[in-house]
mmCIF file of C-alpha atoms in Angstrom:
data_model
loop_
_atom_site.group_PDB
_atom_site.id
_atom_site.type_symbol
_atom_site.label_atom_id
_atom_site.label_comp_id
_atom_site.label_asym_id
_atom_site.label_seq_id
_atom_site.Cartn_x
_atom_site.Cartn_y
_atom_site.Cartn_z
ATOM 1 C CA ASP A 2 1.491 7.751 34.774
ATOM 2 C CA SER A 3 1.170 4.917 37.135
ATOM 3 C CA GLY A 4 2.507 2.166 34.902
ATOM 4 C CA VAL A 5 -0.760 0.226 34.875
ATOM 5 C CA THR A 6 -2.550 0.140 31.442
ATOM 6 C CA GLN A 7 -6.099 -0.603 30.762
ATOM 7 C CA THR A 8 -7.872 -1.064 27.397
ATOM 8 C CA PRO A 9 -9.930 0.082 26.002
ATOM 9 C CA LYS A 10 -10.373 3.495 27.491
ATOM 10 C CA HIS A 11 -14.016 3.710 26.422
ATOM 11 C CA LEU A 12 -16.509 1.100 25.495
ATOM 12 C CA ILE A 13 -20.189 1.462 24.375
ATOM 13 C CA THR A 14 -22.377 -1.582 24.041
ATOM 14 C CA ALA A 15 -25.887 -2.657 24.187
ATOM 15 C CA THR A 16 -27.798 -4.484 26.865
ATOM 16 C CA GLY A 17 -27.289 -8.259 26.951
ATOM 17 C CA GLN A 18 -23.903 -8.072 25.405
ATOM 18 C CA ARG A 19 -20.649 -9.243 26.704
ATOM 19 C CA VAL A 20 -17.379 -7.283 26.865
ATOM 20 C CA THR A 21 -13.852 -7.915 28.111
ATOM 21 C CA LEU A 22 -11.742 -5.309 29.873
ATOM 22 C CA ARG A 23 -7.985 -5.684 29.865
ATOM 23 C CA CYS A 24 -5.321 -4.688 32.457
ATOM 24 C CA SER A 25 -1.560 -4.838 32.340
ATOM 25 C CA PRO A 26 0.038 -4.363 35.785
ATOM 26 C CA ARG A 27 3.117 -2.436 36.494
ATOM 27 C CA SER A 28 6.281 -4.314 35.761
ATOM 28 C CA GLY A 29 7.176 -6.605 38.631
ATOM 29 C CA ASP A 30 3.694 -6.412 40.347
ATOM 30 C CA LEU A 31 2.104 -9.736 40.898
ATOM 31 C CA SER A 32 -1.199 -8.725 42.380
ATOM 32 C CA VAL A 33 -4.130 -7.251 40.345
ATOM 33 C CA TYR A 34 -7.252 -5.686 41.728
ATOM 34 C CA TRP A 35 -10.373 -4.717 39.917
ATOM 35 C CA TYR A 36 -12.735 -1.874 41.225
ATOM 36 C CA GLN A 37 -16.031 -0.583 39.778
ATOM 37 C CA GLN A 38 -17.013 3.120 40.193
ATOM 38 C CA SER A 39 -20.566 4.100 39.613
ATOM 39 C CA LEU A 40 -22.359 7.343 40.508
ATOM 40 C CA ASP A 41 -24.660 5.601 42.992
ATOM 41 C CA GLN A 42 -22.326 3.055 44.524
ATOM 42 C CA GLY A 43 -19.045 4.883 44.457
ATOM 43 C CA LEU A 44 -15.725 2.992 44.255
ATOM 44 C CA GLN A 45 -16.190 -0.732 45.000
ATOM 45 C CA PHE A 46 -13.707 -3.522 45.096
ATOM 46 C CA LEU A 47 -14.609 -6.472 42.892
ATOM 47 C CA ILE A 48 -11.912 -9.019 42.836
ATOM 48 C CA GLN A 49 -8.173 -9.596 43.400
ATOM 49 C CA TYR A 50 -5.698 -12.013 41.825
ATOM 50 C CA TYR A 51 -2.115 -12.802 42.973
ATOM 51 C CA ASN A 52 0.204 -14.489 40.519
ATOM 52 C CA GLY A 53 -2.649 -16.087 38.687
ATOM 53 C CA GLU A 54 -4.811 -17.194 41.597
ATOM 54 C CA GLU A 55 -7.785 -15.536 42.930
ATOM 55 C CA ARG A 56 -7.200 -14.074 46.329
ATOM 56 C CA ALA A 57 -10.209 -12.054 47.369
ATOM 57 C CA LYS A 58 -13.706 -11.311 46.206
ATOM 58 C CA GLY A 59 -15.757 -8.288 46.775
ATOM 59 C CA ASN A 60 -19.136 -7.032 45.395
ATOM 60 C CA ILE A 61 -18.677 -8.806 42.015
ATOM 61 C CA LEU A 62 -21.935 -10.114 40.361
ATOM 62 C CA GLU A 63 -22.137 -13.576 39.029
ATOM 63 C CA ARG A 64 -22.401 -12.240 35.607
ATOM 64 C CA PHE A 65 -18.820 -10.927 35.946
ATOM 65 C CA SER A 66 -15.677 -12.985 35.937
ATOM 66 C CA ALA A 67 -12.019 -12.270 35.798
ATOM 67 C CA GLN A 68 -8.679 -14.092 35.382
ATOM 68 C CA GLN A 69 -4.971 -13.362 35.573
ATOM 69 C CA PHE A 70 -2.789 -14.869 32.902
ATOM 70 C CA PRO A 71 0.795 -16.267 33.226
ATOM 71 C CA ASP A 72 2.094 -13.028 31.841
ATOM 72 C CA LEU A 73 0.195 -11.413 34.731
ATOM 73 C CA HIS A 74 -2.148 -9.394 32.671
ATOM 74 C CA SER A 75 -5.684 -9.606 33.829
ATOM 75 C CA GLU A 76 -9.172 -9.592 32.049
ATOM 76 C CA LEU A 77 -12.457 -8.663 33.431
ATOM 77 C CA ASN A 78 -15.317 -10.254 31.656
ATOM 78 C CA LEU A 79 -18.748 -8.702 31.877
ATOM 79 C CA SER A 80 -21.758 -10.564 30.455
ATOM 80 C CA SER A 81 -25.473 -10.187 29.983
ATOM 81 C CA LEU A 82 -24.822 -6.502 30.442
ATOM 82 C CA GLU A 83 -27.475 -4.215 32.043
ATOM 83 C CA LEU A 84 -27.849 -0.486 32.014
ATOM 84 C CA GLY A 85 -26.692 -0.408 35.619
ATOM 85 C CA ASP A 86 -23.346 -1.852 34.664
ATOM 86 C CA SER A 87 -22.372 1.456 33.101
ATOM 87 C CA ALA A 88 -19.457 2.630 35.198
ATOM 88 C CA LEU A 89 -15.711 3.279 35.445
ATOM 89 C CA TYR A 90 -13.756 0.152 35.830
ATOM 90 C CA PHE A 91 -10.340 0.460 37.400
ATOM 91 C CA CYS A 92 -7.646 -1.959 37.578
ATOM 92 C CA ALA A 93 -4.904 -1.612 40.288
ATOM 93 C CA SER A 94 -1.642 -3.498 40.836
ATOM 94 C CA SER A 95 0.754 -4.043 43.721
ATOM 95 C CA VAL A 96 3.882 -6.088 44.255
ATOM 96 C CA GLU A 97 2.170 -8.422 46.644
ATOM 97 C CA PRO A 98 -1.179 -8.880 48.262
ATOM 98 C CA GLY A 99 -1.659 -6.308 51.080
ATOM 99 C CA GLY A 100 0.830 -3.991 49.568
ATOM 100 C CA LEU A 101 -1.648 -1.116 50.008
ATOM 101 C CA GLU A 102 0.985 1.659 49.847
ATOM 102 C CA THR A 103 2.118 0.385 46.579
ATOM 103 C CA GLN A 104 -1.307 -0.098 45.002
ATOM 104 C CA TYR A 105 -1.219 1.674 41.631
ATOM 105 C CA PHE A 106 -4.310 2.412 39.729
ATOM 106 C CA GLY A 107 -4.789 2.477 35.933
ATOM 107 C CA PRO A 108 -6.653 5.125 34.028
ATOM 108 C CA GLY A 109 -9.731 3.165 33.844
ATOM 109 C CA THR A 110 -12.208 1.936 31.370
ATOM 110 C CA ARG A 111 -15.505 3.823 30.842
ATOM 111 C CA LEU A 112 -18.192 1.446 29.970
ATOM 112 C CA LEU A 113 -21.555 2.727 28.769
ATOM 113 C CA VAL A 114 -24.308 0.197 28.316
ATOM 114 C CA LEU A 115 -27.249 1.446 26.241
ATOM 115 C CA ASP B 13 -18.888 -0.490 54.218
ATOM 116 C CA ALA B 14 -16.494 2.443 54.707
ATOM 117 C CA LYS B 15 -15.573 2.709 58.416
ATOM 118 C CA THR B 16 -14.315 6.350 58.269
ATOM 119 C CA THR B 17 -16.289 9.573 58.114
ATOM 120 C CA GLN B 18 -15.060 12.676 56.347
ATOM 121 C CA PRO B 19 -16.546 16.067 55.540
ATOM 122 C CA THR B 20 -18.349 16.177 52.233
ATOM 123 C CA SER B 21 -16.431 19.043 50.881
ATOM 124 C CA MET B 22 -13.809 21.746 51.776
ATOM 125 C CA ASP B 23 -12.275 24.744 50.063
ATOM 126 C CA CYS B 24 -8.787 25.981 50.334
ATOM 127 C CA ALA B 25 -6.976 28.935 48.944
ATOM 128 C CA GLU B 26 -4.066 28.262 46.555
ATOM 129 C CA GLY B 27 -0.853 28.438 48.461
ATOM 130 C CA ARG B 28 -2.329 27.789 51.854
ATOM 131 C CA ALA B 29 -2.341 24.622 53.764
ATOM 132 C CA ALA B 30 -5.177 22.229 53.246
ATOM 133 C CA ASN B 31 -6.124 20.215 56.368
ATOM 134 C CA LEU B 32 -8.513 17.335 55.723
ATOM 135 C CA PRO B 33 -9.956 15.567 58.737
ATOM 136 C CA CYS B 34 -11.035 11.953 59.107
ATOM 137 C CA ASN B 35 -12.720 10.136 61.869
ATOM 138 C CA HIS B 36 -11.907 6.424 62.267
ATOM 139 C CA SER B 37 -13.193 5.855 65.695
ATOM 140 C CA THR B 38 -13.592 1.972 65.241
ATOM 141 C CA ILE B 39 -9.987 1.573 64.034
ATOM 142 C CA SER B 40 -8.255 -1.634 65.725
ATOM 143 C CA GLY B 41 -4.718 -1.764 66.895
ATOM 144 C CA ASN B 42 -3.373 -3.399 63.716
ATOM 145 C CA GLU B 43 -5.355 -1.242 61.163
ATOM 146 C CA TYR B 44 -3.530 1.516 59.272
ATOM 147 C CA VAL B 45 -4.956 4.856 57.955
ATOM 148 C CA TYR B 46 -4.407 5.281 54.214
ATOM 149 C CA TRP B 47 -5.176 8.313 52.065
ATOM 150 C CA TYR B 48 -5.828 8.188 48.518
ATOM 151 C CA ARG B 49 -7.039 10.999 46.078
ATOM 152 C CA GLN B 50 -8.885 10.831 42.837
ATOM 153 C CA ILE B 51 -8.682 13.650 40.415
ATOM 154 C CA HIS B 52 -11.680 14.021 38.112
ATOM 155 C CA SER B 53 -12.442 10.316 37.016
ATOM 156 C CA GLN B 54 -8.600 9.417 36.981
ATOM 157 C CA GLY B 55 -7.513 6.332 38.863
ATOM 158 C CA PRO B 56 -7.072 6.885 42.589
ATOM 159 C CA GLN B 57 -3.537 7.811 43.555
ATOM 160 C CA TYR B 58 -1.828 6.903 46.806
ATOM 161 C CA ILE B 59 -0.915 9.729 49.112
ATOM 162 C CA ILE B 60 0.292 8.422 52.473
ATOM 163 C CA HIS B 61 -0.402 5.984 55.197
ATOM 164 C CA GLY B 62 0.287 5.596 58.945
ATOM 165 C CA LEU B 63 -0.282 3.474 61.916
ATOM 166 C CA LYS B 64 0.207 5.719 64.988
ATOM 167 C CA ASN B 65 3.088 7.972 64.363
ATOM 168 C CA ASN B 66 2.965 11.159 62.326
ATOM 169 C CA GLU B 67 4.296 10.589 58.784
ATOM 170 C CA THR B 68 5.469 13.015 55.974
ATOM 171 C CA ASN B 69 6.370 12.357 52.452
ATOM 172 C CA GLU B 70 6.881 14.492 49.370
ATOM 173 C CA MET B 71 3.107 14.951 48.990
ATOM 174 C CA ALA B 72 1.713 15.415 52.238
ATOM 175 C CA SER B 73 1.865 14.976 56.114
ATOM 176 C CA LEU B 74 -0.402 12.750 58.196
ATOM 177 C CA ILE B 75 -1.173 13.620 61.812
ATOM 178 C CA ILE B 76 -2.767 10.784 63.740
ATOM 179 C CA THR B 77 -4.223 11.609 67.245
ATOM 180 C CA GLU B 78 -2.815 9.683 70.228
ATOM 181 C CA ASP B 79 -6.013 7.616 70.622
ATOM 182 C CA ARG B 80 -5.872 6.911 66.862
ATOM 183 C CA LYS B 81 -9.561 7.716 66.346
ATOM 184 C CA SER B 82 -8.916 10.417 64.041
ATOM 185 C CA SER B 83 -6.269 11.937 61.720
ATOM 186 C CA THR B 84 -5.658 14.945 59.545
ATOM 187 C CA LEU B 85 -4.048 14.973 56.072
ATOM 188 C CA ILE B 86 -2.134 18.184 55.461
ATOM 189 C CA LEU B 87 -1.227 19.396 52.013
ATOM 190 C CA PRO B 88 1.300 22.148 52.977
ATOM 191 C CA HIS B 89 1.032 24.422 49.993
ATOM 192 C CA ALA B 90 -2.251 23.466 48.079
ATOM 193 C CA THR B 91 -2.124 24.137 44.207
ATOM 194 C CA LEU B 92 -4.970 24.081 41.866
ATOM 195 C CA ARG B 93 -3.894 20.586 40.753
ATOM 196 C CA ASP B 94 -4.732 19.380 44.350
ATOM 197 C CA THR B 95 -8.453 19.813 43.512
ATOM 198 C CA ALA B 96 -9.637 16.231 43.887
ATOM 199 C CA VAL B 97 -11.749 13.901 46.087
ATOM 200 C CA TYR B 98 -9.565 12.607 49.077
ATOM 201 C CA TYR B 99 -10.403 9.233 50.501
ATOM 202 C CA CYS B 100 -9.427 8.141 54.036
ATOM 203 C CA ILE B 101 -9.466 4.466 54.490
ATOM 204 C CA GLN B 102 -8.787 2.308 57.615
ATOM 205 C CA THR B 103 -7.640 -1.165 56.615
ATOM 206 C CA HIS B 104 -5.279 -3.888 57.481
ATOM 207 C CA ALA B 105 -2.133 -4.075 55.673
ATOM 208 C CA GLY B 106 -2.182 -7.670 54.456
ATOM 209 C CA GLY B 107 -3.752 -10.481 56.266
ATOM 210 C CA THR B 108 -7.146 -11.723 55.375
ATOM 211 C CA SER B 109 -8.121 -8.479 53.488
ATOM 212 C CA TYR B 110 -5.351 -8.994 51.171
ATOM 213 C CA GLY B 111 -5.132 -5.389 50.353
ATOM 214 C CA LYS B 112 -8.584 -4.595 49.182
ATOM 215 C CA LEU B 113 -9.689 -0.960 49.629
ATOM 216 C CA THR B 114 -12.935 0.025 50.896
ATOM 217 C CA PHE B 115 -13.601 3.626 49.707
ATOM 218 C CA GLY B 116 -16.222 5.842 51.346
ATOM 219 C CA GLN B 117 -17.510 8.988 49.826
ATOM 220 C CA GLY B 118 -14.449 10.961 50.473
ATOM 221 C CA THR B 119 -13.978 14.803 50.817
ATOM 222 C CA ILE B 120 -14.182 16.953 47.769
ATOM 223 C CA LEU B 121 -11.442 19.434 48.098
ATOM 224 C CA THR B 122 -11.619 22.548 45.903
ATOM 225 C CA VAL B 123 -8.564 24.648 45.677
ATOM 226 C CA HIS B 124 -9.332 28.246 44.736
ATOM 227 C CA PRO B 125 -7.032 30.855 42.995
#
């Protein structure tokens, strides 16, 4: 158990819908990262927040957005869903940006778009 | 894009050492080598990292060549639970990358009884 929690564990929805994935970082961690893992693209970095502010962006689609709240939990919003958005979405946390050795991953949310 | 190259798959007998190679010929002076592993769709798990010296922790050892262009992750006594995909990542610790990890395809390590 990494200490990072993600909800829900599984999500099934239809194309065109919108979903919200939630992540609670480890206690004391200020930085949250989101990653997407699909069969054809592998594990890809989406976006990072530190203490409520966006710090880095990766291959995140415009249909996707995220935020980190004052209590440090983060939400990843996926809208206008397409079949290709079906993937595992991981959240990771670390104490501070660049704390690579202390980047702990949650168990992931498996999204299936039908 | 991932900057490291790793074999697609490797096998190892239980109880033997597993030696996973990684090439990072473009590594710069301030980039580290990190190893993570992912056990069957679980979240990736940090294993070890190093800059230029060999490193050891409770999970593994990391041997980095003197020219830093390649490294080997060593699991000294592999168990069935070590069956996973192992990712070698070269990246800056901090700075403008702010800690994002760029994963390649990794090496699928299968530990046999």
